PDB file of C-alpha atoms in Angstrom:
ATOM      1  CA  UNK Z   9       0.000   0.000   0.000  1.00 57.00           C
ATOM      2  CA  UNK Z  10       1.568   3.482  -0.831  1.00 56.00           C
ATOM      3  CA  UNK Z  11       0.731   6.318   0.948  1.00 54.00           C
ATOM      4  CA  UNK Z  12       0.235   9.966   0.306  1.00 49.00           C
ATOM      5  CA  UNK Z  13       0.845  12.605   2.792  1.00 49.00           C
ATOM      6  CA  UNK Z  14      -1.747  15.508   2.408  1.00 50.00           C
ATOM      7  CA  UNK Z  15      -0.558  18.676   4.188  1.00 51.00           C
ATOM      8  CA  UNK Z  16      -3.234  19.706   7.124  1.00 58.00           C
ATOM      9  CA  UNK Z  17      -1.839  23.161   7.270  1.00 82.00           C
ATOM     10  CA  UNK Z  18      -1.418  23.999   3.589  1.00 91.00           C
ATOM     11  CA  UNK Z  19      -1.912  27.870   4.329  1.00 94.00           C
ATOM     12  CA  UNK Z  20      -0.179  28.052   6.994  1.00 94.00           C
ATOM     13  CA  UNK Z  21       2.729  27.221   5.030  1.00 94.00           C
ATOM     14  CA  UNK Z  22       1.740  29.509   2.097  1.00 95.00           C
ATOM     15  CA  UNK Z  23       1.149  32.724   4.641  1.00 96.00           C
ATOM     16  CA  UNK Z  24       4.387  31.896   6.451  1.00 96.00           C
ATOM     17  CA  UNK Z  25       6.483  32.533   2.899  1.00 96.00           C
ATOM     18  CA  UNK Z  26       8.133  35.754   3.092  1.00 96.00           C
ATOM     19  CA  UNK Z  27       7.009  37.980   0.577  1.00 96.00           C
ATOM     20  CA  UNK Z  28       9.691  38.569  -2.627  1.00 95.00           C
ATOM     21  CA  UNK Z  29      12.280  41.218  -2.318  1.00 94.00           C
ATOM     22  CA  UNK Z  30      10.505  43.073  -5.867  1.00 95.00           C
ATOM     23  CA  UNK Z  31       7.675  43.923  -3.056  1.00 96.00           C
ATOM     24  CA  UNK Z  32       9.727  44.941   0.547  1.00 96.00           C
ATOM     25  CA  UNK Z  33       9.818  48.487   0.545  1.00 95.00           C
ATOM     26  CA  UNK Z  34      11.820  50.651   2.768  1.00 94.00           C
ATOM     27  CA  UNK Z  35      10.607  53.644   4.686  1.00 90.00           C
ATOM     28  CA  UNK Z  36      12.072  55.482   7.830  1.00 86.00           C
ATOM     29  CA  UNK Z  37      14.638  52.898   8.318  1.00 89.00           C
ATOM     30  CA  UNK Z  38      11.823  49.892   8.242  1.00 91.00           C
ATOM     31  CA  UNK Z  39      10.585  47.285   5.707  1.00 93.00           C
ATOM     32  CA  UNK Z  40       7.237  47.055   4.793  1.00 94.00           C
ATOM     33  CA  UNK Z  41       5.174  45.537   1.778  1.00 96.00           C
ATOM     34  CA  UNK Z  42       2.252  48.090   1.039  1.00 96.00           C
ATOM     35  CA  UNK Z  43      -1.231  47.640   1.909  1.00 95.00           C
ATOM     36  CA  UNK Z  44      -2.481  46.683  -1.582  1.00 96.00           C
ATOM     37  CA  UNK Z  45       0.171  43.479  -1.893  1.00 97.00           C
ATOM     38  CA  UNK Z  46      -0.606  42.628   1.979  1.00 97.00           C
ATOM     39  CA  UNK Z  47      -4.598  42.532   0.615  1.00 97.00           C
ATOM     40  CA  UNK Z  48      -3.790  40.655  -2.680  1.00 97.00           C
ATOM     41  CA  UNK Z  49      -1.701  38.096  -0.744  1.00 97.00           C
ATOM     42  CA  UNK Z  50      -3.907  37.547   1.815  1.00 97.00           C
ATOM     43  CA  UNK Z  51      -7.124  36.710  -0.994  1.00 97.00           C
ATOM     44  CA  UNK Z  52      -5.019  34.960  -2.705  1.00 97.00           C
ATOM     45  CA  UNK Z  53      -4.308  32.333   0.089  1.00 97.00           C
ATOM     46  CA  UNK Z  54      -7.516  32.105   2.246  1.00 96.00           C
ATOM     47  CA  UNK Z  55      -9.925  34.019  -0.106  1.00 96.00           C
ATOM     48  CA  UNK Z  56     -12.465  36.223   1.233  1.00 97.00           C
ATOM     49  CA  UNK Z  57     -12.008  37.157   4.702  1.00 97.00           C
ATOM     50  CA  UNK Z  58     -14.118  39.486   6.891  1.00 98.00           C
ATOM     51  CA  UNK Z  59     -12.607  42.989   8.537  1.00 98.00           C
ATOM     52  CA  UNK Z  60     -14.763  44.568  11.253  1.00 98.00           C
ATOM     53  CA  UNK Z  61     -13.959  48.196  13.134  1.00 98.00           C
ATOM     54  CA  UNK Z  62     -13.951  47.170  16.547  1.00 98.00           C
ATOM     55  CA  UNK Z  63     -13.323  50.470  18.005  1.00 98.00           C
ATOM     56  CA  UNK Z  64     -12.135  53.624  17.320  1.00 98.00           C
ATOM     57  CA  UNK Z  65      -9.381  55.279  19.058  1.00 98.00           C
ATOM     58  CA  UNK Z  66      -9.463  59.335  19.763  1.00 98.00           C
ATOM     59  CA  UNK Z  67      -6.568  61.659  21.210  1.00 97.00           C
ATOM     60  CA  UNK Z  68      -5.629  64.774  21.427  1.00 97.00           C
ATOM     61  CA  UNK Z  69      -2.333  65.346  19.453  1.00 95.00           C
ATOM     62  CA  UNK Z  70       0.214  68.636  21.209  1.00 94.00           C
ATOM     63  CA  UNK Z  71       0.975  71.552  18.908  1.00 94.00           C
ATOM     64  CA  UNK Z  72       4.378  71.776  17.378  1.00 91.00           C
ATOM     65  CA  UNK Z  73       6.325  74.970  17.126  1.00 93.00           C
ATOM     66  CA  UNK Z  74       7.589  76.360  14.112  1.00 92.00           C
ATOM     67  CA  UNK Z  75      11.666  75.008  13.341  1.00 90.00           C
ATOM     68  CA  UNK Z  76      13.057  76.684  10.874  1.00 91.00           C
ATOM     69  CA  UNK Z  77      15.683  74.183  10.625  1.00 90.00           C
ATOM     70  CA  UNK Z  78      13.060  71.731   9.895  1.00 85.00           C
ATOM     71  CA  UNK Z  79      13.787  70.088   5.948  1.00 86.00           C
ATOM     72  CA  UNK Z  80      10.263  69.853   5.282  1.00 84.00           C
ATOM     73  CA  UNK Z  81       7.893  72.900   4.650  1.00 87.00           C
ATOM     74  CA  UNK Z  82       5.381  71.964   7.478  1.00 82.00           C
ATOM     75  CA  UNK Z  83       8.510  71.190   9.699  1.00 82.00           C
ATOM     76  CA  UNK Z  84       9.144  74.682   9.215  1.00 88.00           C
ATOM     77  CA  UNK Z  85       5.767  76.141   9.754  1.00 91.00           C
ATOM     78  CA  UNK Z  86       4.955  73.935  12.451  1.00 91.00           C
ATOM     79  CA  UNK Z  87       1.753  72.030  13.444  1.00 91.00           C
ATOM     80  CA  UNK Z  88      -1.787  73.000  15.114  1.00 93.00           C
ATOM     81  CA  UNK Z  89      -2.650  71.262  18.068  1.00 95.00           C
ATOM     82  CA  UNK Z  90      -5.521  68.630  17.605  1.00 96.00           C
ATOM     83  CA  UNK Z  91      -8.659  68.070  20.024  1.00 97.00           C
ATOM     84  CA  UNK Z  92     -10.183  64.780  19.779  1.00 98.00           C
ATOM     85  CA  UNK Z  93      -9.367  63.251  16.790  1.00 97.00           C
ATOM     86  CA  UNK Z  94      -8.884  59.523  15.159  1.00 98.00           C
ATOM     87  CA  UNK Z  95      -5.509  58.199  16.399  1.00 98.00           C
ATOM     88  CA  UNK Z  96      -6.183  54.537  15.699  1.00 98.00           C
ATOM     89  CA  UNK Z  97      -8.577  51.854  15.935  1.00 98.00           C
ATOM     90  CA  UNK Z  98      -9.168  48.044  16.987  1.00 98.00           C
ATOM     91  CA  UNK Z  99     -10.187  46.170  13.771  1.00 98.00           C
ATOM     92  CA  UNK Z 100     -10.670  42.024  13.481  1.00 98.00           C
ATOM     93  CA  UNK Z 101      -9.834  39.923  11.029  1.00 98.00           C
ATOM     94  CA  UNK Z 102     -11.482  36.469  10.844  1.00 98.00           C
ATOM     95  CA  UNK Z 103     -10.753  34.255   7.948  1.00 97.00           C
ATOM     96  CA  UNK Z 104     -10.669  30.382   7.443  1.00 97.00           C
ATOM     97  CA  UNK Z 105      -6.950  28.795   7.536  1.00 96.00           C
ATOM     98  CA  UNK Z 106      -6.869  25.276   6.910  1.00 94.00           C
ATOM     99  CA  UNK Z 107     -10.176  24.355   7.425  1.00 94.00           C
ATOM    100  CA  UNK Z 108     -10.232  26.443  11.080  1.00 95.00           C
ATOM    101  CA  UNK Z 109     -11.767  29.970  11.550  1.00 97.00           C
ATOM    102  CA  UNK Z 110      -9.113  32.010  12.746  1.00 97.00           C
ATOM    103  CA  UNK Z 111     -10.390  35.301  14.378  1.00 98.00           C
ATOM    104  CA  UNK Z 112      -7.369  37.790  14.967  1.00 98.00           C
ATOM    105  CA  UNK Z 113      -7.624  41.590  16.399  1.00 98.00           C
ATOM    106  CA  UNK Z 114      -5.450  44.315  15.841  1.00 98.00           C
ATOM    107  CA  UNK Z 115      -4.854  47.550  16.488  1.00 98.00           C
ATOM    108  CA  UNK Z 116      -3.914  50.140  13.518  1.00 98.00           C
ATOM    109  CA  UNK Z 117      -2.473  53.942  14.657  1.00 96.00           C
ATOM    110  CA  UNK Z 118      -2.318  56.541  11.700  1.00 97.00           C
ATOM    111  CA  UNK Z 119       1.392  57.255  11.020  1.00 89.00           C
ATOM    112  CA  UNK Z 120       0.950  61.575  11.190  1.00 91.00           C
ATOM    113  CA  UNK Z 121      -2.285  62.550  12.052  1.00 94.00           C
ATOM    114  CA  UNK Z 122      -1.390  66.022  10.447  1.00 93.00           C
ATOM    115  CA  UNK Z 123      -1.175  64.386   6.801  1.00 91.00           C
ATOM    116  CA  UNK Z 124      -4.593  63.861   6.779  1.00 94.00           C
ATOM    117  CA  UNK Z 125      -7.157  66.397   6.345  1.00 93.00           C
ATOM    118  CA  UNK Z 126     -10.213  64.982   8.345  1.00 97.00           C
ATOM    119  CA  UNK Z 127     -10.607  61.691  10.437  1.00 97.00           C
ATOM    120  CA  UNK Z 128     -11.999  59.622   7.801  1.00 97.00           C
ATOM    121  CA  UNK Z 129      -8.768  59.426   5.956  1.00 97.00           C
ATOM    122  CA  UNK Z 130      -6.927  59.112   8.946  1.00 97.00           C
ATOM    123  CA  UNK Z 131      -9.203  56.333   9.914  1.00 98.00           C
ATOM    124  CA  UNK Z 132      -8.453  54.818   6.656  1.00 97.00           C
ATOM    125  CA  UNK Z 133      -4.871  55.113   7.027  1.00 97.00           C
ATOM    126  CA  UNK Z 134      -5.267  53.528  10.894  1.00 98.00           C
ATOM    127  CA  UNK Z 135      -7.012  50.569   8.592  1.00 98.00           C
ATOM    128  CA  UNK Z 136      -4.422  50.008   6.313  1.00 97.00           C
ATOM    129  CA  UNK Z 137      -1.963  49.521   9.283  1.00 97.00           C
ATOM    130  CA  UNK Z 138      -4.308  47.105  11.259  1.00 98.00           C
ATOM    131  CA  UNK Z 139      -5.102  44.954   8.009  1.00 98.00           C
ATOM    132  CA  UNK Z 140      -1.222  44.336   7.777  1.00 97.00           C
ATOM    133  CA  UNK Z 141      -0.993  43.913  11.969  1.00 97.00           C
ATOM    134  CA  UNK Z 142      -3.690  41.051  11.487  1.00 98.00           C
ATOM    135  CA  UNK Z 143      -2.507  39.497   8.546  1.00 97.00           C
ATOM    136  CA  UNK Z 144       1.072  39.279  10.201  1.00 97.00           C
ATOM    137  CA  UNK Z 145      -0.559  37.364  13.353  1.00 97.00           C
ATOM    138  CA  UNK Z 146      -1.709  34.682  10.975  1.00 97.00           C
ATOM    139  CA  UNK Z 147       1.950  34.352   9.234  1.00 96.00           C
ATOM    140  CA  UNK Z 148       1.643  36.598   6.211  1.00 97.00           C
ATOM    141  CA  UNK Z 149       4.731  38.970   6.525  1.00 95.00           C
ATOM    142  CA  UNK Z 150       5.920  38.248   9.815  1.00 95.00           C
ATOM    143  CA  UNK Z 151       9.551  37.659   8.499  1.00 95.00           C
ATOM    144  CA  UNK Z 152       9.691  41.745   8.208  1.00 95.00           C
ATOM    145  CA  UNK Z 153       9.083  41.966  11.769  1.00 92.00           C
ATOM    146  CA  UNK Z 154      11.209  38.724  13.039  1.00 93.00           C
ATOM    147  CA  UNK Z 155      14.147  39.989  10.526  1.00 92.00           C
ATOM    148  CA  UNK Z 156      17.211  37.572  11.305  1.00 93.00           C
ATOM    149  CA  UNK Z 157      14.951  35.535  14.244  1.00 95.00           C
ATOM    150  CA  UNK Z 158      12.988  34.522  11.432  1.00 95.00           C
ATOM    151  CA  UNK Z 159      12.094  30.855  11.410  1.00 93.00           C
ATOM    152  CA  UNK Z 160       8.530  29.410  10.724  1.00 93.00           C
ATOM    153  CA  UNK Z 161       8.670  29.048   7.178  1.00 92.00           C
ATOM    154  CA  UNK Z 162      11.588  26.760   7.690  1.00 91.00           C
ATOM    155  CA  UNK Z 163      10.357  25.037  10.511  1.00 90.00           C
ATOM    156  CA  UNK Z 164       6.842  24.116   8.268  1.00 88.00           C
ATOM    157  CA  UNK Z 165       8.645  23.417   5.121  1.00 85.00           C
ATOM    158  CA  UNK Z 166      10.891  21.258   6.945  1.00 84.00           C
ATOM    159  CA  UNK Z 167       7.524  19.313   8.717  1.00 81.00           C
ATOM    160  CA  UNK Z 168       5.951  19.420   5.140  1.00 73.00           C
ATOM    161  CA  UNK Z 169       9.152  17.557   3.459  1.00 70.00           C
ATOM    162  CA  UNK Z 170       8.492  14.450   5.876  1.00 58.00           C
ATOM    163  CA  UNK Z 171       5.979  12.813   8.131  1.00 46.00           C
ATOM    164  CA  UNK Z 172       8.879  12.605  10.672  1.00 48.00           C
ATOM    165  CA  UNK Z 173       8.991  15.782  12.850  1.00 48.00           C
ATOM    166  CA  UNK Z 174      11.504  17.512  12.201  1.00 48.00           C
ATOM    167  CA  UNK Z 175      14.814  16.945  14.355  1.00 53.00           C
ATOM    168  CA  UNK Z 176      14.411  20.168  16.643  1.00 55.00           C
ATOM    169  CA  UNK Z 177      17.736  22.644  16.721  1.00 53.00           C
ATOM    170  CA  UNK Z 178      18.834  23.500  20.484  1.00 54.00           C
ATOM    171  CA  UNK Z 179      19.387  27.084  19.111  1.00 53.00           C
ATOM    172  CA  UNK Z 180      16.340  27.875  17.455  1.00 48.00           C
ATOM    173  CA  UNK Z 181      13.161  28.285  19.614  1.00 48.00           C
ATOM    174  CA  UNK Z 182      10.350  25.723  19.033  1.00 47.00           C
ATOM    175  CA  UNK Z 183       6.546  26.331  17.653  1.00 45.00           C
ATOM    176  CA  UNK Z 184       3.869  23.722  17.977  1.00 45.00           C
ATOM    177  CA  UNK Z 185       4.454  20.837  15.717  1.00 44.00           C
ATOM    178  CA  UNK Z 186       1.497  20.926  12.816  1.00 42.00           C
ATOM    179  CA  UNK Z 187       0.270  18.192  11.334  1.00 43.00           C
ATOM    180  CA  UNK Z 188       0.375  16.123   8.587  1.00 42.00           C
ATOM    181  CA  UNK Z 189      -1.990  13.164   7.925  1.00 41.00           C
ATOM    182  CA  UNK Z 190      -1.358  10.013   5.484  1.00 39.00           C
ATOM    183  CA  UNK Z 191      -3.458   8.476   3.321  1.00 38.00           C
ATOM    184  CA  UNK Z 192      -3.968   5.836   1.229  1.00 39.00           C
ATOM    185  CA  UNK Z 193      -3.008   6.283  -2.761  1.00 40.00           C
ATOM    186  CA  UNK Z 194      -5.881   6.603  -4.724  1.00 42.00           C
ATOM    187  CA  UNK Z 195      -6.098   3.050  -6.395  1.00 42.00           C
ATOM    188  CA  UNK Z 196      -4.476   1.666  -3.615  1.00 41.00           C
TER     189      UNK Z 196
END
């Protein structure tokens, strides 16, 4: 009898694959893939998925005085304090992974609140950020985060290539095992 290993956690795998260097931008000294890839990636893999406001978050944001040092022209000018307005929000993600409903929540802050010229697009903005935040709690560009301590795609590819577990390394830190389930050939 010859068996054939089906991979339980097929998605898993598939979110856990750092994203191609064409897409890793840099910005401020960090990487980050932009919203739009994050989105298409994410359909692509577990297909429609919902993404519920949870809450909104409000603040007050201080003035800042005038620099004329400053590079940029609003540096320069300096910035109006701000009573009261969108900072953030909670959203959740829920999406099916493998066969399980996965529910994740995440908070998304809006980079400069002074970019924006009213809350909706700065609740947008706060969106944009949580959708990535999620999506990285289920796998999907968590390498730009972990950096060099990155280690899950390994770790599943190396579970996928057998239905041994895969001979743990004292140096790396553990995840769950996942796993795999074997059955029979069809024909067989």
């Amino acid at each position: 009898m010859m068996l054939v290993t089906t991979v339980v956690d097929a998605d898993l795998a598939e979110l856990a694959r750092p994203f191609p260097t064409d897409f890793v931008e840099r910005k401020d000294g960090s990487d980050y893939v932009a919203h739009h890839v994050v989105n298409q990636r994410l359909l692509s893999i577990v297909g429609p998925f919902d993404f519920e406001l949870v809450q909104v978050i409000r603040g007050d944001v201080a003035a800042m005085p005038p620099d004329p040092s400053a590079r940029s022209r609003r540096g320069k000018a300096g910035t109006p304090a701000l009573e009261n307005i969108v900072v953030g929000g909670i959203w959740r993600l829920t999406s099916t992974i493998d066969g399980r409903q996965v529910r994740v929540e995440e908070v998304g802050d809006v980079g400069d609140v002074h970019n924006w010229p009213h809350d909706g697009a700065r609740l947008k903005d706060a969106a944009s950020d949580a959708l990535k935040r999620c999506a990285m709690r289920l796998g999907l560009g968590l390498h730009l985060w972990a950096q060099e301590h990155y280690f899950l795609d390994q770790q599943l590819r190396a579970q996928h290539r057998s239905e041994e577990p895969a001979i743990p390394d004292p140096t790396r830190p553990q995840a769950p095992g996942r796993a795999t389930r074997s059955t029979p050939a069809a024909g067989e």
